[in-house]
Coordinates of C-alpha atoms and ligand atoms in Angstrom, one line a residue:
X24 CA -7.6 32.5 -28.9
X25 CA -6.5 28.7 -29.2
X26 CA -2.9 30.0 -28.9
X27 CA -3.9 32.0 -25.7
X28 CA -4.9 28.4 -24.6
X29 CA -1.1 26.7 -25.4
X30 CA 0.4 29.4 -23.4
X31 CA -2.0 29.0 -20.1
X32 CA 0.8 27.6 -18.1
X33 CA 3.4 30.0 -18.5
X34 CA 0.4 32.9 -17.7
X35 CA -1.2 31.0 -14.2
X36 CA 1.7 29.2 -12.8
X37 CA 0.9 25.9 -11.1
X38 CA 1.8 27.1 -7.3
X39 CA 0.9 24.0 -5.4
X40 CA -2.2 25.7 -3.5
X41 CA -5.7 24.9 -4.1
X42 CA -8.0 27.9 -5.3
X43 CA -11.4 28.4 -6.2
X44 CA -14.0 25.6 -5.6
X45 CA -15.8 26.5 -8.9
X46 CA -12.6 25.6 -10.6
X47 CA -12.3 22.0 -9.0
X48 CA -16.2 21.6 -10.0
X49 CA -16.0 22.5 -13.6
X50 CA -12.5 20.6 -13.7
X51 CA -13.6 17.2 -12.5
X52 CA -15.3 16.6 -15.7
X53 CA -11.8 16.8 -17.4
X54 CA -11.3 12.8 -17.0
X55 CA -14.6 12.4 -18.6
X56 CA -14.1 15.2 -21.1
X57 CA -11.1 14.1 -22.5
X58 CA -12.7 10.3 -23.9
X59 CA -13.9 12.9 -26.8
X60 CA -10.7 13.7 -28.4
X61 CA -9.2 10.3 -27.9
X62 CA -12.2 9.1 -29.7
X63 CA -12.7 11.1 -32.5
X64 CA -8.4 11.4 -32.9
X65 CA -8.6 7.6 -33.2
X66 CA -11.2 7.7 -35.7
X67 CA -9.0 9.8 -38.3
X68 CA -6.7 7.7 -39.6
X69 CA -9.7 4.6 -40.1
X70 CA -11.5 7.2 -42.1
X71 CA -8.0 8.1 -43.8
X72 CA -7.5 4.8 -45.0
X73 CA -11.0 4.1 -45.2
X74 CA -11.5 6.5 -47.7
X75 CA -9.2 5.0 -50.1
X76 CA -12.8 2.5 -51.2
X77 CA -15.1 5.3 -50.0
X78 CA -14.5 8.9 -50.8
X79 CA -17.1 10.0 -48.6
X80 CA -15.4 8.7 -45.4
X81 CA -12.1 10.8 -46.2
X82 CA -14.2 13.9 -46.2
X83 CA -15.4 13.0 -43.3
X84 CA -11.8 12.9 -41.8
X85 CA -11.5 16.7 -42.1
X86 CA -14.5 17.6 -40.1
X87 CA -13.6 15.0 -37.4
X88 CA -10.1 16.2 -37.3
X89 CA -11.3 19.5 -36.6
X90 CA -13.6 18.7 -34.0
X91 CA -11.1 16.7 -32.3
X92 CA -9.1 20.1 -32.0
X93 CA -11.8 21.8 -30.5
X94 CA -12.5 19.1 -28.3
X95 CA -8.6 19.0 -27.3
X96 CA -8.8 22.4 -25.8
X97 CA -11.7 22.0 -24.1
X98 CA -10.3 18.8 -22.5
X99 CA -7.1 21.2 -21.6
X100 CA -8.9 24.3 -20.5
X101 CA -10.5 21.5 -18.0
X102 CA -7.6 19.9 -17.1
X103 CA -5.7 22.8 -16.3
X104 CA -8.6 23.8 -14.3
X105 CA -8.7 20.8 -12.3
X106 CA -4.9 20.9 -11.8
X107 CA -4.8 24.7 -10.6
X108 CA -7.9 24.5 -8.6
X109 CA -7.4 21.5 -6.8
X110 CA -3.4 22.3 -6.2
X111 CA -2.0 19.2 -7.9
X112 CA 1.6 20.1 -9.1
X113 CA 4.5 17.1 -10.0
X114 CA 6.3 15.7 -12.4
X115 CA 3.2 13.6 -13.1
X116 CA 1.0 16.1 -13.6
X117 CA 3.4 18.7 -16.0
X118 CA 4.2 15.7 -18.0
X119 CA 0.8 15.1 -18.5
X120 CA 0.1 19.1 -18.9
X121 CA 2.6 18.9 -21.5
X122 CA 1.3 16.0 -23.1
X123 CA -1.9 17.5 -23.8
X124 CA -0.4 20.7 -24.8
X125 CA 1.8 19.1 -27.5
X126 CA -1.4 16.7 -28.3
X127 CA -3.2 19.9 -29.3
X128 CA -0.1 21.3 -31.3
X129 CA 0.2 18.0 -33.9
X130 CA -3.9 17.8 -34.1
X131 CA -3.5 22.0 -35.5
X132 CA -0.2 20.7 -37.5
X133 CA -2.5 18.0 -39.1
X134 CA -5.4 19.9 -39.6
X135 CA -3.0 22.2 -41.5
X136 CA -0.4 19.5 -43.8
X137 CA -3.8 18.1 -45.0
X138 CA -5.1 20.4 -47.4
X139 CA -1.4 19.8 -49.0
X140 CA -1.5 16.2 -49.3
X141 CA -5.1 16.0 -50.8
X142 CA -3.2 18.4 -53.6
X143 CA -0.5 16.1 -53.9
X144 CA 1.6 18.1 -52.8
X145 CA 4.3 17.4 -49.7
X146 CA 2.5 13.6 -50.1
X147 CA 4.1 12.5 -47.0
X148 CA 3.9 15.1 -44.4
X149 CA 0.4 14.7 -43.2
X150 CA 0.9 10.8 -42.5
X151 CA 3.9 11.9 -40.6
X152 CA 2.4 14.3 -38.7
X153 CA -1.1 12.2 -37.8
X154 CA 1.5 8.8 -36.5
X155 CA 3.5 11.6 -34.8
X156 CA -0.1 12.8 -33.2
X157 CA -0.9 9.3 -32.3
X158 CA 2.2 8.5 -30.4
X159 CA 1.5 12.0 -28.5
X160 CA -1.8 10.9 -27.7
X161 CA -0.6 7.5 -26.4
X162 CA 2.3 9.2 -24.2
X163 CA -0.9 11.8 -22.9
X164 CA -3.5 9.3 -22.0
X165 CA -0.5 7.0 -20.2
X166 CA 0.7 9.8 -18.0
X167 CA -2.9 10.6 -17.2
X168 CA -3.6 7.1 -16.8
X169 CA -1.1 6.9 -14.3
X170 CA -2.1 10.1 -12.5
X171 CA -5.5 9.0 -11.5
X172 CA -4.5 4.8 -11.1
X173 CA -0.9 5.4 -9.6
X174 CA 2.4 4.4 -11.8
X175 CA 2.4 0.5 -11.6
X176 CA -1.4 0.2 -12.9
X177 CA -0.6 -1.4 -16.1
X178 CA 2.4 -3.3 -14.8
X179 CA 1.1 -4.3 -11.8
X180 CA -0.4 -7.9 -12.8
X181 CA 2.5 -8.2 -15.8
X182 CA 3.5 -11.6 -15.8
X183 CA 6.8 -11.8 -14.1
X184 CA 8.7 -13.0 -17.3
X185 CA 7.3 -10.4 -19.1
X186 CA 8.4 -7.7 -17.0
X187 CA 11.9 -8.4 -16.5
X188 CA 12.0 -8.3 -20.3
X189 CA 10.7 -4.8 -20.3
X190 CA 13.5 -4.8 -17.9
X191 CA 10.5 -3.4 -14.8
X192 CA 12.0 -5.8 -12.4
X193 CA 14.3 -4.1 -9.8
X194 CA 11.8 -1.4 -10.1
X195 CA 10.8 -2.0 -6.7
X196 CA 10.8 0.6 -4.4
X197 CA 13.7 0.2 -1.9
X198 CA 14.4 2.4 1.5
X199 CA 17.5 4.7 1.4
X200 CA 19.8 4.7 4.3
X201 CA 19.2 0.9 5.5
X202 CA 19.9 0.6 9.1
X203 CA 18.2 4.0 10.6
X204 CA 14.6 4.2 12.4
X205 CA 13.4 5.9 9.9
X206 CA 14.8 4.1 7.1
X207 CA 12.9 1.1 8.4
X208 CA 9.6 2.2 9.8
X209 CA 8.7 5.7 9.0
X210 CA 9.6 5.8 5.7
X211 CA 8.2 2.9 4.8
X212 CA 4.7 3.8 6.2
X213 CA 4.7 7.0 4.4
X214 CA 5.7 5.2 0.9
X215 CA 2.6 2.7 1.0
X216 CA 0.1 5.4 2.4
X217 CA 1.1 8.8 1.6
X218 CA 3.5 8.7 -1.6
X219 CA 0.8 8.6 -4.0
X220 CA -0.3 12.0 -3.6
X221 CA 2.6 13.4 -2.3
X222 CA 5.5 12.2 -4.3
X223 CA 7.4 13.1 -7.6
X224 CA 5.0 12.2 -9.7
X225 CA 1.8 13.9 -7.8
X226 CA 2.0 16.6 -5.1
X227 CA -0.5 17.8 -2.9
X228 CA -0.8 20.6 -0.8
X229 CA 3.1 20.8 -2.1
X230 CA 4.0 18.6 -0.1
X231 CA 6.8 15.7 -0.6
X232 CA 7.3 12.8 1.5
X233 CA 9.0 10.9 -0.4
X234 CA 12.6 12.0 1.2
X235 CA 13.8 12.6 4.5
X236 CA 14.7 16.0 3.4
X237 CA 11.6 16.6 1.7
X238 CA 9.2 15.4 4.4
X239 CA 11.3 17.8 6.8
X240 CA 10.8 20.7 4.0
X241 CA 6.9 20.2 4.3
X242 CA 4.1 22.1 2.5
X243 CA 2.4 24.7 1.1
X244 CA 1.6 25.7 5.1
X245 CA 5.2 25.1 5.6
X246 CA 6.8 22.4 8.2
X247 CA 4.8 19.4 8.7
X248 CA 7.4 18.4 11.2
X249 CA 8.1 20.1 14.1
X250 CA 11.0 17.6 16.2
X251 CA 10.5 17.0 19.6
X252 CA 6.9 17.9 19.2
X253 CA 4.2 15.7 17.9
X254 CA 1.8 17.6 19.3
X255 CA 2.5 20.5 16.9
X256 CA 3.0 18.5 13.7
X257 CA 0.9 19.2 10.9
X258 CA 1.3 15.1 10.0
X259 CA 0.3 14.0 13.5
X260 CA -2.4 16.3 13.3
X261 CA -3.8 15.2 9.8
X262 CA -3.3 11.6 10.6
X263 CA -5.1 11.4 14.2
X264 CA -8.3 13.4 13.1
X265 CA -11.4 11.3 12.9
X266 CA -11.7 9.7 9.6
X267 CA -14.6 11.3 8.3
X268 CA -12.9 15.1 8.5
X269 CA -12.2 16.9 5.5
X270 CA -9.0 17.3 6.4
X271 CA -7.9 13.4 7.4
X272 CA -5.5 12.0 5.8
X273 CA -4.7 9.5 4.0
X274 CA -7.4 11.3 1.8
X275 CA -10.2 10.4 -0.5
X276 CA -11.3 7.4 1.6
X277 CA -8.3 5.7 1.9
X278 CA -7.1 3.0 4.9
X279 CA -6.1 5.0 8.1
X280 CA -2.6 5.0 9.3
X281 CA -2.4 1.5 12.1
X282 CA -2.3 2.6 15.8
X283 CA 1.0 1.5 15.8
X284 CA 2.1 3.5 13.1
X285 CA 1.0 5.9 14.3
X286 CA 2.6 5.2 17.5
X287 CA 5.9 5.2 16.0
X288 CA 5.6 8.6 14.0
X289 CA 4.8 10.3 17.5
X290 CA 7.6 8.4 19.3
X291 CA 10.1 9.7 16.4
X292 CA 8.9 13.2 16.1
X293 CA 9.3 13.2 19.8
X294 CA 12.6 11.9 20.5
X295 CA 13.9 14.3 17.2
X296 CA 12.7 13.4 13.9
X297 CA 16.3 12.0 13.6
X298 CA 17.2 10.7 9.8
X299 CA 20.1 8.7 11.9
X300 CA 18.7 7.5 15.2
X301 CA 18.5 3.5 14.9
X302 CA 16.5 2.9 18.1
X303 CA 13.6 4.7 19.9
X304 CA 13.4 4.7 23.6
X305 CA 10.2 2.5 24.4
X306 CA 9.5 1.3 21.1
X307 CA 10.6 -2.3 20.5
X308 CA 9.6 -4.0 17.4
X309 CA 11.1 -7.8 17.2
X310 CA 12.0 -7.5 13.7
X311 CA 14.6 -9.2 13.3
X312 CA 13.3 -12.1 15.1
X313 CA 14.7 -15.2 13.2
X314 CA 12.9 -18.3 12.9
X315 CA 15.0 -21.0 14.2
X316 CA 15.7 -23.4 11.3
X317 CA 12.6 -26.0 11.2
X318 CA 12.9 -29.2 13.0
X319 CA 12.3 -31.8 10.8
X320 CA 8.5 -34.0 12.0
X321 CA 8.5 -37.5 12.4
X322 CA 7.2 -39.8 10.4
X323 CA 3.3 -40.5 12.5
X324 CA 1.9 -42.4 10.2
X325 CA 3.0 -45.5 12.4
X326 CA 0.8 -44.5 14.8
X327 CA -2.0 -43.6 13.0
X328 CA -4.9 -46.7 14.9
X329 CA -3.4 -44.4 18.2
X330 CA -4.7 -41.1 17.0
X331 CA -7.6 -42.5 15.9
X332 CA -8.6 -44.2 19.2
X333 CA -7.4 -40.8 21.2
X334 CA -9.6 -38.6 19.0
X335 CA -12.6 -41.0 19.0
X336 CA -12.2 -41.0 22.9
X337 CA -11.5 -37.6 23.4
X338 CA -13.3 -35.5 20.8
X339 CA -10.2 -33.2 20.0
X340 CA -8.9 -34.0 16.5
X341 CA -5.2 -34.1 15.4
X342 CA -5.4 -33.0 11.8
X343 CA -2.1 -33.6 9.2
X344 CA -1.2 -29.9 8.3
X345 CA -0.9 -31.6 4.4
X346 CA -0.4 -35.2 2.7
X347 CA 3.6 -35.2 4.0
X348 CA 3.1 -36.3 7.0
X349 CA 6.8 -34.4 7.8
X350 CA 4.7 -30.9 8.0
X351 CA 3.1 -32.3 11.4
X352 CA -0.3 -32.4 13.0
X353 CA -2.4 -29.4 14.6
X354 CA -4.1 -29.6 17.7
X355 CA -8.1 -29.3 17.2
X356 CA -9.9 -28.8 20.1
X357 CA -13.0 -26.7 18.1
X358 CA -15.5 -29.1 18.8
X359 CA -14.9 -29.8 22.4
X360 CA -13.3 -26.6 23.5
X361 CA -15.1 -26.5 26.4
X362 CA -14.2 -29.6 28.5
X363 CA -10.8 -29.6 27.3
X364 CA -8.7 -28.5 30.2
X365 CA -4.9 -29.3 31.8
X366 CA -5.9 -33.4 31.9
X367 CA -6.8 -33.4 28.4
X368 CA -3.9 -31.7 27.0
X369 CA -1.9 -33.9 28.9
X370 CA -2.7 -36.7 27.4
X371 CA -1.7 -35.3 24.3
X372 CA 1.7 -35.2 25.7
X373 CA 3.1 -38.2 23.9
X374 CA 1.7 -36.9 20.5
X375 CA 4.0 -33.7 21.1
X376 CA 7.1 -34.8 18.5
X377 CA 4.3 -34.5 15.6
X378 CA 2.0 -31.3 17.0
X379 CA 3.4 -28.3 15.2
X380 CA 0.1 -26.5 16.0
X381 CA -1.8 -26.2 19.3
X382 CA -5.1 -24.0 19.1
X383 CA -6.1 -24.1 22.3
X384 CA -8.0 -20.8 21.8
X385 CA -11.4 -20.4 24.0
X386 CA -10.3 -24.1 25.6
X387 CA -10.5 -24.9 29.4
X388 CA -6.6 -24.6 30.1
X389 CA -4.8 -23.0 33.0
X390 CA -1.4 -21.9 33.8
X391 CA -0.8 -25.4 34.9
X392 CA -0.6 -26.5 30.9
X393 CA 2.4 -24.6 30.4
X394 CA 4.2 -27.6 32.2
X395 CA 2.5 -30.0 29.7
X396 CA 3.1 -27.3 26.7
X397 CA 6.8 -26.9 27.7
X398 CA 7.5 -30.4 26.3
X399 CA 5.6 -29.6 22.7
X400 CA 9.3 -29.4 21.6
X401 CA 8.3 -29.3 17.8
X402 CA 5.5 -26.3 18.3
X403 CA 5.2 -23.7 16.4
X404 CA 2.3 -22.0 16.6
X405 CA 0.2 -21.6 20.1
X406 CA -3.5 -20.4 20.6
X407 CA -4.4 -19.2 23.8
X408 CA -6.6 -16.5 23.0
X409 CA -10.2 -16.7 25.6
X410 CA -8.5 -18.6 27.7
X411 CA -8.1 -19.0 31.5
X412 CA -4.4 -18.2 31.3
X413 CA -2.8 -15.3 33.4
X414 CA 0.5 -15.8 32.5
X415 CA 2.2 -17.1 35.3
X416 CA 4.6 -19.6 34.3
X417 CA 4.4 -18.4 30.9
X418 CA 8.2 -18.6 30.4
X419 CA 8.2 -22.1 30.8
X420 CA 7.4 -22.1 27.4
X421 CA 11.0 -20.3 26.7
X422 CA 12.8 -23.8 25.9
X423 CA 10.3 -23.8 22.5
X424 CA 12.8 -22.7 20.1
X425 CA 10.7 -23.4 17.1
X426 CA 7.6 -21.1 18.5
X427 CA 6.8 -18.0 16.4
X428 CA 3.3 -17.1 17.1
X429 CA 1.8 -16.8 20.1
X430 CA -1.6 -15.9 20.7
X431 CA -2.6 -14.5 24.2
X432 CA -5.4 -12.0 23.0
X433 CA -8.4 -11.7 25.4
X434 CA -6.9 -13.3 28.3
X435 CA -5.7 -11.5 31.6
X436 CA -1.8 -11.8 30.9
X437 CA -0.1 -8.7 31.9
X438 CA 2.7 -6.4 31.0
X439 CA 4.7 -8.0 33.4
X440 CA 4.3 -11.5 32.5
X441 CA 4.9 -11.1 29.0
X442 CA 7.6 -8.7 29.1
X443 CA 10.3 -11.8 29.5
X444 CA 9.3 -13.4 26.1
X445 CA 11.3 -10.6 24.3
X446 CA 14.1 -13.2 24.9
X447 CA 12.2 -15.9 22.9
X448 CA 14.2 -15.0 19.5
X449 CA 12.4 -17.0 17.1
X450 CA 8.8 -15.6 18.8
X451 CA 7.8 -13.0 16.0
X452 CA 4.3 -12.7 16.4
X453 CA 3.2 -11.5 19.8
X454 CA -0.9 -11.0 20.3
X455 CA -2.4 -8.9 23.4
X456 CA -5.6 -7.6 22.0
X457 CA -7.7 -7.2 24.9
X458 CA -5.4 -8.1 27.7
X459 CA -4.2 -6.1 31.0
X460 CA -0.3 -6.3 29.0
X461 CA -2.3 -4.3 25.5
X462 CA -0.7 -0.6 25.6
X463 CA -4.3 1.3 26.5
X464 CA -3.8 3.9 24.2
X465 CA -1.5 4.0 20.6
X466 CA -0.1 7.3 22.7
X467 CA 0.6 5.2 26.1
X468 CA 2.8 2.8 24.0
X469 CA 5.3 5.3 23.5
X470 CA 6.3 5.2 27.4
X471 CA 5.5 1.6 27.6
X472 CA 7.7 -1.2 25.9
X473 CA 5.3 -3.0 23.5
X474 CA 6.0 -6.6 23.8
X475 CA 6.9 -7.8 21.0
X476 CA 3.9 -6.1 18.0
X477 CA 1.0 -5.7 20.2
X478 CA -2.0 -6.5 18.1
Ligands
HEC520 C1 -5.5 10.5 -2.1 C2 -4.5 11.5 -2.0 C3 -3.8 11.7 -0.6 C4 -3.2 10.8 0.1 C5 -3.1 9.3 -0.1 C6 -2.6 11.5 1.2 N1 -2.9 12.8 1.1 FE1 -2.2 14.3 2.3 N2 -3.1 15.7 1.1 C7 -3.9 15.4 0.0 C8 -4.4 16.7 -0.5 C9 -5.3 16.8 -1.7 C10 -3.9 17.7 0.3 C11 -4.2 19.2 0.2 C12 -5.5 19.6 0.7 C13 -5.4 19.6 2.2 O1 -4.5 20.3 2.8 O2 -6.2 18.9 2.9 C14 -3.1 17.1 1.3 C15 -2.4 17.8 2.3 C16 -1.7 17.1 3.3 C17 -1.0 17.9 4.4 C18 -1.0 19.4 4.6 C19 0.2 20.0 3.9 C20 0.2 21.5 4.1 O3 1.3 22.0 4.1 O4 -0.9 22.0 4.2 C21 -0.4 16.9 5.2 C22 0.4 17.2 6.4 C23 -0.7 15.6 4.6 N3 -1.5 15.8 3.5 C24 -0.3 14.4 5.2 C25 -0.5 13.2 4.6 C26 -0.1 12.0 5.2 C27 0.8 11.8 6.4 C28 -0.5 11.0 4.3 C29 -0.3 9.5 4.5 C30 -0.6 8.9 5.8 C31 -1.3 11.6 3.3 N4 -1.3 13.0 3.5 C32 -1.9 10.9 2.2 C33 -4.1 14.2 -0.5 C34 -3.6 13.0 0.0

C-alpha cells in the first residue's frame, strides 16, 4: 500500500489542469500537515543520542520514527492532492514532489537499518541513513518553502556581503533581448506580476510567461495571445475583469496590473505581439529622459537676514533641502497658499539661483508666472497641481534644463499644451491626473500620445 503511494506520480500524471474541488479542499491542509513529520523526524536523532544516559528515550525513537513514516505519506497523499487538484505543475513543484517522495524512502530505509545497529551489527548504516534523511528533509521543506513564499524568501534581506559570498549576487533577474518593446515594458510587467505563478518554478493553468516564446505558447486553454487582437486575448481578458472575479488575475489578491500597463499590453497585442518591434505607434514613454548633470547651488548663507525678512513679510518659507547649503532651498508656500499669486512669486525672483524646488501646488498663480518661473534657472522640481494654470505659455519653461518633475495634475492644461514638453529632455516625470490633457480611458491612450507617463 505505502509503495502504491511512492509510485502515485507515474500512475496520475501532473497535466497542468485543475480537477476536482474536493481534491483542492482536502489538499490545502497539506502545508499544515506536513509540520508533523518535520517534527517528529527532528525529534529522532535527540532521542538517538539522548538515549545514550536514558535508555528509555531511545525506545522511544523507534515508535517516533515510525510515526513519522506514517505521517510522511499522509503529508504526500495531501500534497499530491493539492498539486493535481489545483493544476500546479513546474520545476518547483516536481522538485518538491520528489523531495517528499525520497523523504519517505530514507524514513522506510531508517526504520529498517535500525534493528541492525541496536544488534551491533552494520554499526554505521543507520547514522548514515538518518543524516542522509535529514539533509532530504532540509532540501524538501526548502523547495516547499519556496513554493508557497517565492524563491528569494530567504535571501531576500541577506546582508549584501553575505550574499555575494554565497555567490547570489548577479542573480538578479535581467530582460533578454535589450533594445525591443517587449524586452523593455512587457516583459518586465509580466516578471514582477505574473512570473510567480507562471514560471519555471510554478505553473498555473500551464501557462509560462516567462519567455517570449512561452507567453506566445499559452495555456492549458491554449493561446493567451492572439496578435492584432486584444480584444480576443485570454491575458487582456484576465487582466481587465473587475478585481473581485474569480477569474482576475494577478490572482489570490494580488496588486492589479497599472492602467498603463495595461495600456501598453493592448497597444502591443494590437500592433502584433512583435518580440522585435522597438516602438509602438502612440505610446511614448520618456524613458530615456536624462537628467541634465546638476548645476552646482550657490552658497546662500550670505543672505540668510534677506530670507528671513522676506519670509517674515511674506509668509511663504524658503526651507534648506539639508545642512549643505549647496542642495538649495524649496519654495514653501503651504501656509499662505492662498494669497500667493503672480506678485508674490515674483518677488521671489532674485532668490531663484538657490530654489531647486517650487511647490506652488493649490497656490494663486496664473499663466503669467511662467515668465517669472522661466528665470528659476536652478529648478528642479515644479508644483502646480490645483492651480489656476491652463497651460498657455507653458513652454516658457523649456530653457529649465535642470527640470525633471513637473506636476500639472488637477489643473485645466490640455493635450495640446503639453504635448511640446516632450522636447524638454531632462523632464521625466510628467503628472496630468485630472486634467483635460489625462488620456480618458487606459484604452483611449493607445490612439492618443501620452505626454510623457500620464499619472
Ligand atoms: C497567485 C498566483 C497567480 C498570479 C500572480 C497570476 N496568476 Fe494567472 N493563473 C493563476 C491560476 C491558479 C490559474 C489557473 C486557474 C484559472 O484559469 O483561473 C491562472 C490562469 C491564468 C490564465 C489562463 C490560462 C489558460 O490557458 O487557461 C491566464 C491568461 C493568466 N493566468 C494570466 C495571468 C497574468 C497576465 C498574470 C499577471 C498579471 C497572472 N496570471 C498572475 C494564478 C496566478
Amino acid at each position: 500500500m505505502s509503495g502504491s503511494l511512492l509510485l502515485l506520480p507515474f500512475l496520475v500524471r501532473l497535466d497542468g489542469r485543475p480537477h476536482a474541488d474536493w481534491q483542492q479542499f482536502l489538499g490545502r491542509f497539506h502545508p499544515l500537515i506536513v509540520h508533523v513529520p518535520i517534527g517528529l523526524l527532528v525529534l529522532v536523532p535527540l532521542l538517538e543520542i539522548s538515549g545514550v544516559f536514558r535508555p528509555a528515550l531511545r525506545e522511544a525513537a523507534e515508535f517516533v520514527l515510525a510515526l513519522a513514516f506514517i505521517s510522511c505519506l499522509g503529508a504526500l497523499t495531501l500534497g499530491f492532492l493539492l498539486a493535481y487538484g489545483s493544476g500546479d505543475t513546474g520545476t518547483g513543484v516536481t522538485h518538491h514532489m520528489w523531495g517528499g517522495i525520497a523523504l519517505s524512502i530514507t524514513v522506510l530505509l531508517c526504520l529498517l537499518a535500525r534493528p541492525w545497529w541496536l544488534l551491533g551489527n552494520e554499526t554505521r548504516l543507520y547514522p548514515a541513513t538518518l543524516a542522509a534523511m535529514l539533509l532530504v528533509l532540509l532540501w524538501t521543506a526548502h523547495q516547499g518553502g519556496s513554493l508557497t513564499h517565492g524563491n528569494n524568501y530567504l535571501t531576500e534581506y541577506m546582508p549584501v556581503s553575505l550574499k555575494r559570498w554565497v555567490a547570489l549576487g548577479n542573480l538578479q533577474a535581467n530582460t533578454p533581448g535589450a533594445d525591443t518593446f517587449y524586452a523593455r515594458h512587457i516583459n518586465p510587467i509580466l516578471d514582477a506580476n505574473c512570473v510567480a505563478c507562471h514560471g519555471e518554478g510554478k505553473v498555473k493553468g500551464g501557462l509560462r510567461m516567462d519567455s517570449y516564446e512561452l507567453l506566445m505558447k499559452g495555456g492549458k486553454d491554449g493561446p493567451v495571445i492572439v496578435s492584432g487582437h486584444p480584444e480576443r486575448s485570454l491575458l487582456l481578458e484576465r487582466v481587465t475583469l473587475p478585481a473581485d472575479h474569480k477569474q482576475f488575475m494577478p490572482a489570490e489578491g494580488r496588486p492589479p496590473l497599472k492602467p498603463e500597463e495595461i495600456a501598453w499590453l493592448k497597444a502591443w497585442v494590437q500592433q502584433g505581439a512583435s518580440p522585435t518591434a522597438t516602438t509602438l505607434k502612440g505610446i511614448f514613454i520618456q524613458e530615456n529622459a536624462k537628467e541634465a548633470p546638476l548645476k552646482p547651488v550657490g552658497d546662500y548663507s550670505g543672505m540668510m537676514s534677506e530670507i528671513l525678512q522676506m519670509e517674515s513679510g511674506q509668509g511663504a518659507k524658503l526651507l534648506p533641502v539639508s545642512s549643505k547649503p549647496s542642495d538649495g532651498l524649496i519654495l514653501n508656500t503651504v501656509d499662505v497658499a492662498a494669497s500667493f499669486g503672480d506678485v508674490q512669486l515674483a518677488q521671489f525672483q532674485k532668490f531663484s539661483p538657490y530654489i531647486v524646488e517650487a511647490e506652488l501646488g493649490r497656490t494663486a498663480v496664473t499663466n503669467a508666472s511662467f515668465d517669472t518661473l522661466s528665470k528659476f534657472s536652478h529648478l528642479r522640481a515644479l508644483h502646480l497641481e490645483g492651480t489656476a494654470v491652463t497651460g498657455e505659455g507653458l513652454m516658457k519653461l523649456a530653457p529649465l534644463s535642470q527640470l525633471t518633475y513637473l506636476n500639472l495634475s488637477g489643473t485645466k492644461v490640455t493635450a495640446a499644451a503639453v504635448a511640446p514638453l516632450d522636447s524638454m529632455k531632462s523632464l521625466r516625470h510628467v503628472y496630468l491626473y485630472n486634467t483635460p490633457a489625462q488620456p480618458a480611458t487606459a484604452a483611449d491612450s493607445i490612439t492618443q500620445p501620452i505626454a510623457k507617463t500620464a499619472q
